[in-house]
Tab-separated table of C-alpha atoms in Angstrom:
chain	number	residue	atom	x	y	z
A	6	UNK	CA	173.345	94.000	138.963
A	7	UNK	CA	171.310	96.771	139.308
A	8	UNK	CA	169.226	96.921	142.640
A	9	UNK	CA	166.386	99.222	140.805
A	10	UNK	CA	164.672	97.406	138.757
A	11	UNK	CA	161.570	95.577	139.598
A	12	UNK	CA	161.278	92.079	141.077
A	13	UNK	CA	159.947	90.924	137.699
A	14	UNK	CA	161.341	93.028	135.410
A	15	UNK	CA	165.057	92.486	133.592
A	16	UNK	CA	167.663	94.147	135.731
A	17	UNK	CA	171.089	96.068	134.010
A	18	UNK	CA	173.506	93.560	133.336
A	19	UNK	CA	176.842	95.303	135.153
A	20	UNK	CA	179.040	95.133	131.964
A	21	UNK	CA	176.912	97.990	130.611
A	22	UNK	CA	178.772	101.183	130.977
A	23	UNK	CA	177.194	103.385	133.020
A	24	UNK	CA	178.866	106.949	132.745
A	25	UNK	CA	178.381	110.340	134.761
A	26	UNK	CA	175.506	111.530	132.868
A	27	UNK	CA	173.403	108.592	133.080
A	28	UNK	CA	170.779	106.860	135.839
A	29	UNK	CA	173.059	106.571	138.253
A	30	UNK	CA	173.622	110.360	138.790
A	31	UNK	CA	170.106	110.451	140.518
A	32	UNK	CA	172.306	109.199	144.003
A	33	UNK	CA	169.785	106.490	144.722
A	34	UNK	CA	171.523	103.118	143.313
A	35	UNK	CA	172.505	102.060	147.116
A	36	UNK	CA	169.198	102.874	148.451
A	37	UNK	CA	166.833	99.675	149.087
A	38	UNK	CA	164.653	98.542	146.786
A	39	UNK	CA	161.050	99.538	147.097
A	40	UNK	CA	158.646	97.331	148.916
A	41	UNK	CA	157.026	95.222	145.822
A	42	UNK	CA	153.724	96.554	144.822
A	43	UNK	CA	150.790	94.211	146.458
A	44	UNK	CA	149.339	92.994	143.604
A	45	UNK	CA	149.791	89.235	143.098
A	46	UNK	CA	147.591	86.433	143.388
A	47	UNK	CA	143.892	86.500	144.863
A	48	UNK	CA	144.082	89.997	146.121
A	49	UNK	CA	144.450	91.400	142.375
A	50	UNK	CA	140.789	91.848	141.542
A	51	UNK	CA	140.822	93.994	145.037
A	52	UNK	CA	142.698	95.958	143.574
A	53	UNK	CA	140.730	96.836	140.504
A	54	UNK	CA	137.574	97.864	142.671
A	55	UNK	CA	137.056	101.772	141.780
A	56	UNK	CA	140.287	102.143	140.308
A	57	UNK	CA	140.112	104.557	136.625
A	58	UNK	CA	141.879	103.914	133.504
A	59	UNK	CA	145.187	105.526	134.345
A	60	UNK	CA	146.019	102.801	136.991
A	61	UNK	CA	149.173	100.743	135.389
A	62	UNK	CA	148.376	97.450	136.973
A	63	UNK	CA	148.803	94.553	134.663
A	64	UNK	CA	150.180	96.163	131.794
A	65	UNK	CA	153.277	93.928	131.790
A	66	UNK	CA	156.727	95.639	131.003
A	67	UNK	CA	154.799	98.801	130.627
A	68	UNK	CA	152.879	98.543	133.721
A	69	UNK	CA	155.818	97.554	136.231
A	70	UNK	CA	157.898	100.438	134.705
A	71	UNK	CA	155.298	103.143	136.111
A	72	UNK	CA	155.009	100.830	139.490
A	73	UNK	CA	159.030	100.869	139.806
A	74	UNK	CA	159.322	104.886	138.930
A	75	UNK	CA	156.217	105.625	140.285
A	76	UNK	CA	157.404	103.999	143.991
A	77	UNK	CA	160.955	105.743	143.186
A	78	UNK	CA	158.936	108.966	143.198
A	79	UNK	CA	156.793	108.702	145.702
A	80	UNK	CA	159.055	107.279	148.874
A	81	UNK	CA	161.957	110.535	147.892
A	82	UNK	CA	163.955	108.164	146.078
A	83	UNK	CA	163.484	111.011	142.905
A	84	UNK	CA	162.896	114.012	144.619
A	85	UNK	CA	161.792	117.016	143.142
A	86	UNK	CA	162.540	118.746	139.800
A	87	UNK	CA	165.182	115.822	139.141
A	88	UNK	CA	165.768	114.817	135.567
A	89	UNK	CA	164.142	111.981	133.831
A	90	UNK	CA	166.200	110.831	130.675
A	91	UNK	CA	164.198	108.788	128.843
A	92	UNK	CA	167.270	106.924	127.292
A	93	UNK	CA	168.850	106.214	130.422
A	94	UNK	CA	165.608	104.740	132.096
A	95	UNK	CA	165.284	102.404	128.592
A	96	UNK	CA	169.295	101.600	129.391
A	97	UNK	CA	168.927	100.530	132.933
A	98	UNK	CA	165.569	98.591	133.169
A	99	UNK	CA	166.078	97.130	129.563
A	100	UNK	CA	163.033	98.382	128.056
A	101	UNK	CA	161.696	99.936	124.280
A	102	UNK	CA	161.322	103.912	124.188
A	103	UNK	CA	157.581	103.179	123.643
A	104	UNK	CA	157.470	101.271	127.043
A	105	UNK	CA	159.400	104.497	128.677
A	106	UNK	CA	157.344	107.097	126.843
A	107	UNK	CA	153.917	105.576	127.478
A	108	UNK	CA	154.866	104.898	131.279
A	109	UNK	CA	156.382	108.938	131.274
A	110	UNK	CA	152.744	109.833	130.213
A	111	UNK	CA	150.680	107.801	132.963
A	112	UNK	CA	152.587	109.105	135.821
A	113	UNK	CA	152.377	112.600	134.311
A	114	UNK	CA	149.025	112.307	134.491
A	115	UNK	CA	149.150	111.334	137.783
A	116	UNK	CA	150.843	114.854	138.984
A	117	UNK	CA	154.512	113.290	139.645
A	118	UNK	CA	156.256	114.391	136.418
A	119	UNK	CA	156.204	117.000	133.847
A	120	UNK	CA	157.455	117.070	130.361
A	121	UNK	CA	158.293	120.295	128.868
A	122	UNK	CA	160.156	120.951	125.392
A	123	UNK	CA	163.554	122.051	126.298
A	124	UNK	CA	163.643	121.193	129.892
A	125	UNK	CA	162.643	117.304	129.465
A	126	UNK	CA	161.003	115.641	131.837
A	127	UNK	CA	161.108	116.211	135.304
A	128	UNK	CA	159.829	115.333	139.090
A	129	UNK	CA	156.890	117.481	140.184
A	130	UNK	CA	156.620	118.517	143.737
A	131	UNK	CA	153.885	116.543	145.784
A	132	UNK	CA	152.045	119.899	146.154
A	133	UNK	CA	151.439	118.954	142.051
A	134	UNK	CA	150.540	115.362	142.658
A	135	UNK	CA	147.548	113.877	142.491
A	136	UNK	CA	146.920	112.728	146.009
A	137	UNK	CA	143.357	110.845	145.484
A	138	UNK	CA	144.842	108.583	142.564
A	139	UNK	CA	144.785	104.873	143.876
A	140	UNK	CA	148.196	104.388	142.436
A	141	UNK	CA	149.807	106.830	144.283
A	142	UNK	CA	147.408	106.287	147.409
A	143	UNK	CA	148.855	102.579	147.384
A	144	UNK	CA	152.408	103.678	146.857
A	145	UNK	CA	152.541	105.854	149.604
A	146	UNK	CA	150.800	103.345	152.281
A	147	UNK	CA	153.705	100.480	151.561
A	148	UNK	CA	156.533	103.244	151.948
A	149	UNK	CA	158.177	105.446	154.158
A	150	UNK	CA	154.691	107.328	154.370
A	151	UNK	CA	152.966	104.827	155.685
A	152	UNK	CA	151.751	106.199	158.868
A	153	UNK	CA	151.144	109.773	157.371
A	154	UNK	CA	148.674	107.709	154.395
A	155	UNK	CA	146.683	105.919	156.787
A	156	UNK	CA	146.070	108.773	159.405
A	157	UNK	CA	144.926	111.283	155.929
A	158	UNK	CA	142.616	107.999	154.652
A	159	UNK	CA	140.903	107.842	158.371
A	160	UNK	CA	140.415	111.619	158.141
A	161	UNK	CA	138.898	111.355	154.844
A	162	UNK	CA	136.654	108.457	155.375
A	163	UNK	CA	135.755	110.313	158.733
A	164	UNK	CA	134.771	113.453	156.448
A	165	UNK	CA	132.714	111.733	153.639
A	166	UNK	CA	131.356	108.255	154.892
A	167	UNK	CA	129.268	109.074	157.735
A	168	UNK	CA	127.553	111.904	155.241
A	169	UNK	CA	127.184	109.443	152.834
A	170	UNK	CA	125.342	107.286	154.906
A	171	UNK	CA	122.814	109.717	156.022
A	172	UNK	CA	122.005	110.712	152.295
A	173	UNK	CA	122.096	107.204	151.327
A	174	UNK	CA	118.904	105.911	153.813
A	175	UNK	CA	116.095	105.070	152.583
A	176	UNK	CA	117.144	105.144	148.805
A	177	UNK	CA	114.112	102.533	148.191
A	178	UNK	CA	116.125	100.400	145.672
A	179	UNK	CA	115.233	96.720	146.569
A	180	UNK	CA	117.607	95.268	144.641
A	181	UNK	CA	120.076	97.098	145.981
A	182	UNK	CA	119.290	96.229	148.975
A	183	UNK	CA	118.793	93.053	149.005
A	184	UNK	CA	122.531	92.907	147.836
A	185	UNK	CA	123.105	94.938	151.057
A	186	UNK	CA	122.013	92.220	153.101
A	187	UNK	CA	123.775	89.671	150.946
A	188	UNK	CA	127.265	91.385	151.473
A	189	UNK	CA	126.569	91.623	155.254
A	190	UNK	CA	125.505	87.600	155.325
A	191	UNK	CA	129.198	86.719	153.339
A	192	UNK	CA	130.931	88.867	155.906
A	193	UNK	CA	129.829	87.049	158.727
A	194	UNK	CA	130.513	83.817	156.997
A	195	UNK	CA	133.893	84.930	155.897
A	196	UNK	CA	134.941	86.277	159.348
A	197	UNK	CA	133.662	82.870	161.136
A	198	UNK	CA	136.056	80.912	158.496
A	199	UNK	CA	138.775	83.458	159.105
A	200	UNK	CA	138.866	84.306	154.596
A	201	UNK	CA	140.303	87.763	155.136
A	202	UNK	CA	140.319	88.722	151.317
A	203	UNK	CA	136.871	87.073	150.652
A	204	UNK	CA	135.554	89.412	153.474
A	205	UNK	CA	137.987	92.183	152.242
A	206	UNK	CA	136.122	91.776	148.651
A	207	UNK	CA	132.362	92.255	150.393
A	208	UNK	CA	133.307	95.048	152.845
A	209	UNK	CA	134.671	96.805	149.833
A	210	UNK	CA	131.767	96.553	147.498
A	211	UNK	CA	129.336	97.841	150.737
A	212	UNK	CA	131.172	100.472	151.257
A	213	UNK	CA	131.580	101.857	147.869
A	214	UNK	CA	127.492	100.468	147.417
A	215	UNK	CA	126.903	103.212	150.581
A	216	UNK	CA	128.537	106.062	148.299
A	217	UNK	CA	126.840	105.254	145.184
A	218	UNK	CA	123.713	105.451	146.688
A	219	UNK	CA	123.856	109.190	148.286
A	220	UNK	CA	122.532	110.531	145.127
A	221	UNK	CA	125.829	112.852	145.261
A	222	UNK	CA	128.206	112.357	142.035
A	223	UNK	CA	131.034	114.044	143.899
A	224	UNK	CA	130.352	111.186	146.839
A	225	UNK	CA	130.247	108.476	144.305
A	226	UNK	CA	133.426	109.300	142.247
A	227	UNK	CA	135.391	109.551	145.677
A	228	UNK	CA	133.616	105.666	146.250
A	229	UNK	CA	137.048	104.064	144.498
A	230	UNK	CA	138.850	105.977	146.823
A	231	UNK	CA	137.326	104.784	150.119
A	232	UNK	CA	137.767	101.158	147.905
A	233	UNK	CA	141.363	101.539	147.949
A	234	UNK	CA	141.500	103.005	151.579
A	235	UNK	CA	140.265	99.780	152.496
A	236	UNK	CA	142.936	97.818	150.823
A	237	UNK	CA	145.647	99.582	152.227
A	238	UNK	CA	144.698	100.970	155.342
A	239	UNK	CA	144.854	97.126	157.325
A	240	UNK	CA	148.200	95.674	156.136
A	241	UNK	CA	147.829	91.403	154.822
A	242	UNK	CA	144.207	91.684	155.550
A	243	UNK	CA	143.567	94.119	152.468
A	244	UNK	CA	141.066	95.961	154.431
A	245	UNK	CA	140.840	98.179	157.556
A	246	UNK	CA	137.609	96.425	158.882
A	247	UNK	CA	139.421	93.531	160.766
A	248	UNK	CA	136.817	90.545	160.710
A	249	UNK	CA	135.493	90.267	163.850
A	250	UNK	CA	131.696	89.948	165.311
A	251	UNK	CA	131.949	93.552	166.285
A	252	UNK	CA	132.646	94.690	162.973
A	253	UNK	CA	129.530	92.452	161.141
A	254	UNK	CA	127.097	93.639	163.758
A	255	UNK	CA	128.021	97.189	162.527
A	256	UNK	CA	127.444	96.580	159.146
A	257	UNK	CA	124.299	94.718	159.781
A	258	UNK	CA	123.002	97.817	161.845
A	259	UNK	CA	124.386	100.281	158.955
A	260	UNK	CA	122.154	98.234	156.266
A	261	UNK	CA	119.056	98.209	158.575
A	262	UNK	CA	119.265	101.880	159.025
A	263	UNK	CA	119.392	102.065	154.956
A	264	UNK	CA	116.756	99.877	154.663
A	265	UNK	CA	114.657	101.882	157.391
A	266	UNK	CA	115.106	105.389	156.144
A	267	UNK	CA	117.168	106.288	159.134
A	268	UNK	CA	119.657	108.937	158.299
A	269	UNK	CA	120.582	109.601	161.729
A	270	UNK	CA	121.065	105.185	162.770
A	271	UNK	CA	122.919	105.228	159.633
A	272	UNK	CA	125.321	107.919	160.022
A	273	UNK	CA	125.986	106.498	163.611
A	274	UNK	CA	126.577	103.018	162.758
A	275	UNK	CA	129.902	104.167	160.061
A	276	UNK	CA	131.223	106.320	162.572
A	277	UNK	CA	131.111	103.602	165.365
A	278	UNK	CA	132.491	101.489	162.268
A	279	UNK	CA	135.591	103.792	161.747
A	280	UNK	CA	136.263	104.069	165.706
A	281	UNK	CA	136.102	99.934	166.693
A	282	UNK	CA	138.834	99.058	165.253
A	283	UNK	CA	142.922	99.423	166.895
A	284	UNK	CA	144.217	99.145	163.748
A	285	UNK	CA	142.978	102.873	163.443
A	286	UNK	CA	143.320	105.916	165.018
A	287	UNK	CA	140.386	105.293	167.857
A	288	UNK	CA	139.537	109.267	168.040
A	289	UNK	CA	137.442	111.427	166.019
A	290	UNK	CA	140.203	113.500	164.235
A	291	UNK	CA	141.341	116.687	165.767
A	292	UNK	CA	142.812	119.522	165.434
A	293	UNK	CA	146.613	119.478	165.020
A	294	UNK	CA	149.857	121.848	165.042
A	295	UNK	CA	151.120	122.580	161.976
């Protein structure tokens, strides 16, 4: 049985013949099976926070055919400019050409393949990919680029966050902040009862609050991709803010300083916020060879 196919989806039963020209020809049929997308049970609406319409997530046969390629893709398991034969892919995982077409578009969307009349579709480089999707974000964090995803999420919360804090003060919405405070109140309650997604779910939605609030469009489009640097960035806990007193006391401070008007408090209490916790790199990012 075929090793490829996703934990939920039908594998190739291994009386099909399987000849030179098909799947198999891609070299990657001993390779391990890509962790399983984290998407299951009471972390799933997590996921959703931020995310646009070209995400695949529960989508059924459809939707685990772009996880399964898309992961392929991603950890090197397809590299570059390889063929994608739409027949074969229906062959092995046992799916329609509608299922394989429609799941061909959303990752060509995404940057990772192309389709062009006479050539067929093909791998993209990941100079062509679209780095900031959430998809592919999440695909690269649970595989072999790991480590290289959570060091370019750091840098790019480091960039925008603190900014977006400073333009964010004193944005005189009560309502908003009163939901501010709210979020801050369940975080402290969650981390004192150890609930590491329900505190996941409220440091998500103040962070991406924080973004929507700088008045900046560009800022608050990026807001579903600090979302699903949280998720990703801190292993089981869904979020790189580890609960811990430290960590609530931040927040509290950062929602005071909103509150107050205070650019500069503000700005200071999300950098201290991205530099308390292990988990992360603990220094501001520098320069590095290349």
């Amino acid at each position: 049985m075929s090793t490829l196919a996703h934990p939920t989806m039908t594998a190739a039963r291994s009386a099909d013949p399987v000849g030179a020209g098909e799947l198999d020809r891609f070299s990657y049929a001993d390779r391990p099976t890509p962790p399983p997308p984290r998407w299951e049970g009471a972390e799933a609406d997590l996921g959703r926070v931020g995310r646009k319409t070209t995400s695949s997530r529960g989508r059924g046969l459809h939707g685990q055919l772009v996880q399964q390629l898309g992961q392929m893709i991603v950890s090197g398991d397809l590299g570059a400019d390889r063929p994608l034969v739409p027949e074969e892919i229906g062959q092995r995982f046992e799916v329609s050409r509608t299922v394989v077409r429609e799941s061909l578009r959303v990752l060509e969307a995404k940057g990772l393949v192309s389709a062009r009349p006479n050539v067929g579709t093909r791998v993209r480089p990941v100079s062509d990919w679209n780095l900031l999707d959430p998809d592919i974000i999440e695909w690269r964090a649970f595989g072999p680029q790991r480590d290289e995803q959570r060091r370019e999420l750091f840098e790019l919360r480091w960039a925008i966050e603190p900014l977006a804090a400073r333009l964010a003060a004193g944005h005189g919405r009560e309502d908003v902040q009163q939901r501010l405070v709210e979020l801050t109140e369940v975080m402290g309650h969650t981390a004192a009862q150890g609930d590491l997604v329900s505190f996941g779910r409220a440091d998500t939605e103040l962070h991406a609050l924080v973004l929507q609030l700088a008045g900046n469009r560009m800022l608050e489009h990026l807001s579903g991709i600090v979302a699903c640097a949280l998720q990703v960035s801190g292993g089981s806990a869904t979020t790189c803010e580890r609960p811990s007193d430290a960590s609530v006391s931040l927040h509290a401070r950062l929602v005071d300083a909103l509150g107050t008007g205070d650019g500069t408090a503000a700005e200071a209490a999300v950098r201290a916020l991205l530099t308390v916790h292990p988990e992360i790199e603990p220094s501001v990012p520098g320069p590095r060879e290349h």
